Coordinates of C-alpha atoms in Angstrom, one line a residue:
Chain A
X20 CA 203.1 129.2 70.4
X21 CA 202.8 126.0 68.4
X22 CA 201.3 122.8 69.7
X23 CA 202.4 120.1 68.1
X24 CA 201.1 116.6 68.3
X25 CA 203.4 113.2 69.6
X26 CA 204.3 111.4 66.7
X27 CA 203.4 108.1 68.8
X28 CA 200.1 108.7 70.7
X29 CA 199.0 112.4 68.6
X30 CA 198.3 113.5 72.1
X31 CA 199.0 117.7 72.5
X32 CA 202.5 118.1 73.2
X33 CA 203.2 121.6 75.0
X34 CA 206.1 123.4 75.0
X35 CA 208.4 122.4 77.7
X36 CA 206.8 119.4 77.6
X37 CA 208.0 115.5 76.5
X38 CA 211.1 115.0 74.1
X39 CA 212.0 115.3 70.6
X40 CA 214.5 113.0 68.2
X41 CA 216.2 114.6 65.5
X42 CA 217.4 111.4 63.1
X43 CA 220.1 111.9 61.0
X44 CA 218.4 112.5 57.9
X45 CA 217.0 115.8 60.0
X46 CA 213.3 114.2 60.2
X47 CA 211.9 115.1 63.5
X48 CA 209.9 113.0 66.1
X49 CA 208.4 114.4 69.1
X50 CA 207.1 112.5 72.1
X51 CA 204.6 113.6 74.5
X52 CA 206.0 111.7 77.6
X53 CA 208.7 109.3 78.1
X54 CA 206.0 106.2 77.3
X55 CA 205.8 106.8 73.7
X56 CA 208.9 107.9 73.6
X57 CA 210.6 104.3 74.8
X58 CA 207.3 102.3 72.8
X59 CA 209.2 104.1 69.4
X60 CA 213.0 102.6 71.3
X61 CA 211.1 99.5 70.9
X62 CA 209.9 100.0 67.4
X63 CA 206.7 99.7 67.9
X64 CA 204.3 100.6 65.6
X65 CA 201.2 103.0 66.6
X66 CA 198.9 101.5 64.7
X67 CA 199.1 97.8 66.3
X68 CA 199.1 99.4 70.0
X69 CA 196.1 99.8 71.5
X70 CA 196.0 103.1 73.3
X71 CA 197.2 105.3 70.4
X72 CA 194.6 107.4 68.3
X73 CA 195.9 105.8 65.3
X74 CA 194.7 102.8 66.4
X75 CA 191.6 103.8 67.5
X76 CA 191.1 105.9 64.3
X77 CA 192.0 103.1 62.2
X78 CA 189.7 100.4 64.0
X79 CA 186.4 102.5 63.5
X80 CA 186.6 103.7 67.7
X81 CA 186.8 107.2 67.2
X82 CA 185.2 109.2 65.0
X83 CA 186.9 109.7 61.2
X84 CA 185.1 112.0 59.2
X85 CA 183.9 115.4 59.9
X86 CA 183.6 118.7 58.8
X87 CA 184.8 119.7 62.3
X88 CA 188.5 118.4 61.6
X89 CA 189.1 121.1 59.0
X90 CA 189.5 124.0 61.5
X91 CA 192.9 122.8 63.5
X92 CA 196.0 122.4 61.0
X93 CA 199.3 123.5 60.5
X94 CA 199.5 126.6 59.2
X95 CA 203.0 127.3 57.5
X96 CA 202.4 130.8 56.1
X97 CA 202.3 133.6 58.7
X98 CA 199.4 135.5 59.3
X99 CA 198.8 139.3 59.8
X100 CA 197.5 140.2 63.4
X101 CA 194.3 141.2 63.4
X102 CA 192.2 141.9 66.9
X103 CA 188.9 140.9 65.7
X104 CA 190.2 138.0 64.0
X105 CA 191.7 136.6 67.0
X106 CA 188.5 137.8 69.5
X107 CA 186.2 135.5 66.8
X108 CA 188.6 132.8 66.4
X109 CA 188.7 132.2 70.3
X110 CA 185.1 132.4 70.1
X111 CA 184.4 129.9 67.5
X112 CA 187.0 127.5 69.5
X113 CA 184.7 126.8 72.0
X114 CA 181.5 126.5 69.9
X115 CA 183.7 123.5 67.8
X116 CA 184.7 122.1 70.4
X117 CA 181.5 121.5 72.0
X118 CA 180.4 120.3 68.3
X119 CA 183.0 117.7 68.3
X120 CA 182.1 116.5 71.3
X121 CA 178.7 115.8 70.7
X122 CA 179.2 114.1 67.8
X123 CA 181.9 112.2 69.2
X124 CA 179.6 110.9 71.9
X125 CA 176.8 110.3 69.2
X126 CA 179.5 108.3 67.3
X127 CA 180.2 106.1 70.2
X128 CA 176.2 105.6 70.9
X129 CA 176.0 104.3 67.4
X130 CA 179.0 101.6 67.6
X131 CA 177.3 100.8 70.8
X132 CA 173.9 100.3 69.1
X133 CA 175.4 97.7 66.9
X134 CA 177.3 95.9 69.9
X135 CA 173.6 95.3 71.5
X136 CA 172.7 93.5 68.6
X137 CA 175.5 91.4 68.0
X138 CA 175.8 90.4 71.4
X139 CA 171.8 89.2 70.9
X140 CA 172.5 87.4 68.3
X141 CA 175.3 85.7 69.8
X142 CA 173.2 84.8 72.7
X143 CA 170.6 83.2 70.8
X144 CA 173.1 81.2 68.9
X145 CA 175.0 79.9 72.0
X146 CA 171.4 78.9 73.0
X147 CA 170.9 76.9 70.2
X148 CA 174.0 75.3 70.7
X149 CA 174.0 75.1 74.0
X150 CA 171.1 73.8 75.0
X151 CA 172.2 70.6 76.4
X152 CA 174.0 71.7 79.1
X153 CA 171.0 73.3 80.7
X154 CA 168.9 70.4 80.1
X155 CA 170.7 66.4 81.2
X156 CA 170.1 64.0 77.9
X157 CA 167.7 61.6 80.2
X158 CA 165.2 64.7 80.6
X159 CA 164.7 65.7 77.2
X160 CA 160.9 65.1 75.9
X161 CA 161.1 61.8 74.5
X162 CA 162.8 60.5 78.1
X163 CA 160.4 62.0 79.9
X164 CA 157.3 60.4 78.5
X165 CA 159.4 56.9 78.6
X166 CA 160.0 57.9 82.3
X167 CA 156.5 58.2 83.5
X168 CA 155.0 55.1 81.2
X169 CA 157.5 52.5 82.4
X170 CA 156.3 51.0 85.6
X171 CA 158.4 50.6 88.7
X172 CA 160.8 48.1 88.9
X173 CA 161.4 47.0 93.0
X174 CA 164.6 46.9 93.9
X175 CA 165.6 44.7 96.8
X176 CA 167.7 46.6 99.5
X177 CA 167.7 43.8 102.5
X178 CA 170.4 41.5 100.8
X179 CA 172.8 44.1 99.6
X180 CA 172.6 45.3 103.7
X181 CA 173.3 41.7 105.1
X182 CA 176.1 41.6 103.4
X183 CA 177.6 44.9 104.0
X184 CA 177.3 43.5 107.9
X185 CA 179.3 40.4 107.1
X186 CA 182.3 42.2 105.8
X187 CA 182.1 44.4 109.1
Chain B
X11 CA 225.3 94.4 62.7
X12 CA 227.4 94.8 65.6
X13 CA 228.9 92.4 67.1
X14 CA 228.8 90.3 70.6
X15 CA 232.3 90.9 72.4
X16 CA 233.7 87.4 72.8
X17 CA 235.9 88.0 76.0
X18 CA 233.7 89.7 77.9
X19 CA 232.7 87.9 81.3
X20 CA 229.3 89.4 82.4
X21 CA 227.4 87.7 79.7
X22 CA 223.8 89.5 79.9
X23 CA 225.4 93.1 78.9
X24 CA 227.2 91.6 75.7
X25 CA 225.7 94.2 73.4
X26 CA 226.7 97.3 74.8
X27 CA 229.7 96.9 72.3
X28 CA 230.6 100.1 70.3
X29 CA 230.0 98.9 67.0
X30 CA 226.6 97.5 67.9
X31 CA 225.6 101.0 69.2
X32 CA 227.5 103.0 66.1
X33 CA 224.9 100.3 63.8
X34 CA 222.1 101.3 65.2
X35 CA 222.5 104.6 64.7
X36 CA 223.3 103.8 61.1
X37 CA 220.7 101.7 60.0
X38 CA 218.1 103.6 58.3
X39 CA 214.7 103.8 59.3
X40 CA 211.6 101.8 57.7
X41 CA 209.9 105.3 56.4
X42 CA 213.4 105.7 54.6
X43 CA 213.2 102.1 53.2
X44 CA 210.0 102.9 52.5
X45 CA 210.3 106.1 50.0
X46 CA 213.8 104.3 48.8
X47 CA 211.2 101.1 47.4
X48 CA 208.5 103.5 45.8
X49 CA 211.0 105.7 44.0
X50 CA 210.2 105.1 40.1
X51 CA 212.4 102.9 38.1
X52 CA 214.7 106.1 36.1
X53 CA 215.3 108.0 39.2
X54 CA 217.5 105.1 41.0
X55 CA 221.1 105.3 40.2
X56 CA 223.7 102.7 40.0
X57 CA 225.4 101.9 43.0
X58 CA 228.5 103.9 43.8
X59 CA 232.2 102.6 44.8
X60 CA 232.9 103.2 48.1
X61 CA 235.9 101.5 48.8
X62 CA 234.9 101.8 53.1
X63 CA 231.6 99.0 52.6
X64 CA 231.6 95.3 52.0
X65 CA 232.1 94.7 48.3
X66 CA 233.1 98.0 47.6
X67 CA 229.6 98.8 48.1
X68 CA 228.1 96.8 45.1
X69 CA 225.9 94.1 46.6
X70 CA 223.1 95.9 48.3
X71 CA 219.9 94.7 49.6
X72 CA 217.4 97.3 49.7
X73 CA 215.0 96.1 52.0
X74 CA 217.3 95.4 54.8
X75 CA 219.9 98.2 54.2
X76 CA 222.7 96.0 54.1
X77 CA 225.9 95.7 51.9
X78 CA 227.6 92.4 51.4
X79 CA 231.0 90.8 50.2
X80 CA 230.0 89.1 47.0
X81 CA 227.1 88.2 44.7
X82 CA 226.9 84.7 46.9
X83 CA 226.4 86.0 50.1
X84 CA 224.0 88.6 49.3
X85 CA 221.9 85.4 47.6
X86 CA 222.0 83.6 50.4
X87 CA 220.8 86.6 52.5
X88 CA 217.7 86.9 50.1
X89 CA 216.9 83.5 51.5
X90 CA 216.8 84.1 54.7
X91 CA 214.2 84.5 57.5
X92 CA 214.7 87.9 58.2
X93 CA 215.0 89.3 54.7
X94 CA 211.7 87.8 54.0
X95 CA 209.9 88.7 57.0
X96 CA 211.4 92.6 56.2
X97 CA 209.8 91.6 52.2
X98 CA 206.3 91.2 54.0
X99 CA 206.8 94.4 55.6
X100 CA 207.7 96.9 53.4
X101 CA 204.9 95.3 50.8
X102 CA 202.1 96.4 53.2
X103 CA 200.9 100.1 54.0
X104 CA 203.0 102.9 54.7
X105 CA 204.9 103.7 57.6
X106 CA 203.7 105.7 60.2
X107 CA 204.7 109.5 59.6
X108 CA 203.5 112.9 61.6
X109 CA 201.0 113.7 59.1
X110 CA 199.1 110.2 60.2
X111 CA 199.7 111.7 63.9
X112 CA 198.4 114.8 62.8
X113 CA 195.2 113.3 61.0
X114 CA 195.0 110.8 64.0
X115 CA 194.2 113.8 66.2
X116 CA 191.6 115.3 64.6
X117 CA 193.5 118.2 62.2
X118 CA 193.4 118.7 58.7
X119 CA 196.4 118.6 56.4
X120 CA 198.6 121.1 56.7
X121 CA 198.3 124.3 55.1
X122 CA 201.6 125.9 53.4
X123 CA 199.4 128.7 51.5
X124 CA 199.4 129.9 47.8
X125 CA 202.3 129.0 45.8
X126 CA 204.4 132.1 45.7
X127 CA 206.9 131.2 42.9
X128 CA 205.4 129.0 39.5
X129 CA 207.3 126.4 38.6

């Protein structure tokens, strides 16, 4: 049994699963699900959209290299059965795979650790910046000291009142 | 390529015409394009006659697999919109193949084994 990946999204393709297009120059392209395989009707390309693992490989999301990649490939030669082979292979499966993942999580802590500090930075900046709209321009330092040294000037209320009244 | 069917009365579904569906089956891909474009200088032949294609088949543009009448025409196409957005293309990385898939999922490259026969 051969699992292949979709051309589009590399997701597992299983057998019986998805759809495959033979082009007339006999190069093969198999789909997953009927999403990649109308996104490649569109001719899209995997590495612009945003959900494919090209993408994500290419944009530093996932992780790129490591020594774990090395043990899943395409093997065109056949090989000779062998029961302890097999017993150890299935074995070291699940061992990898738990590497992988933990590396993969430690690789997404990392890009995470440099979005903290970019995002502080940022911050600051856009307080420097800012810092106006917190503060109104007649409170600043300087208009505060003007405020409290200027004395009162008395404003006179009756007149404006009377004539209010007279246009009633 | 193709055609719009000029006497046809529902408007919106004007490219369901044969000949536009035959050309898009015709047209090669960009990962053919592609491999076409890189090929070193001595391995490309001359064009052949093929009395079937425009101009007998002699005024080809590469990029946009097209064949056209006469020298004029095909000039005219190299000035055009489309051949030079299809320039900007095929100048940038490589298409997209299985092997990127492949990679993109976590495997190695693919193993074919010892070389049986020497060359």
């Amino acid at each position: 049994m051969r699992l292949e990946k979709c051309w589009f999204c590399s997701s597992t393709v299983y057998p019986g699963h998805g759809i495959q297009f033979v082009r007339n120059d006999a190069k093969i392209f198999r789909f997953c699900r009927s999403k990649c395989h109308k996104n490649f009707k569109m001719k899209r390309n995997p590495r612009k959209v945003k959900w494919t693992k090209a993408y994500r490989r290419l944009h530093g999301k996932d992780m790129t290299q490591d020594a774990t990649f090395e043990f899943e490939r395409k093997r065109n030669r056949p090989e000779r059965y062998d029961r302890n082979l097999t017993e150890n292979t299935l074995k070291a499966i699940k061992v990898i795979d738990k590497v992988r993942s933990r590396r993969g999580e430690k690789h997404i802590q990392n890009r995470l650790k440099v979005r903290v500090a970019k995002d502080r930075k940022e911050a600051i900046k856009e307080l420097d910046q800012q810092i106006h709209i917190l503060i109104a321009p007649g409170a600043t330092v300087k208009g505060a000291s003007a405020a409290t040294t200027s004395p009162k000037v008395p404003v006179k209320v009756q007149q404006e009142s009377n004539e209010n009244r007279m246009e009633e | 390529m193709g055609g719009k069917c000029p006497h046809r009365r529902v408007k919106k579904r004007r490219y369901s015409h044969k000949t536009f569906r035959l050309a898009k089956f015709l047209v090669k891909g960009d990962d053919a394009v592609y491999d076409e474009l890189k090929k070193p200088e001595d391995e490309k032949t001359a064009l052949p006659l093929d009395e079937d294609l425009p101009g007998m088949g002699q005024y080809y543009c590469l990029h946009c697999d097209r064949y056209f009448a006469n020298v004029a025409v095909r000039d005219e196409h190299f000035k055009t919109k489309r051949h030079k957005k299809r320039l900007k293309v095929m100048a940038g990385s490589a298409p997209h193949t299985q092997i990127d898939a492949d990679l993109a999922a976590g495997m190695g490259m693919p193993d074919n084994g010892p070389k049986l026969m020497s060359m």
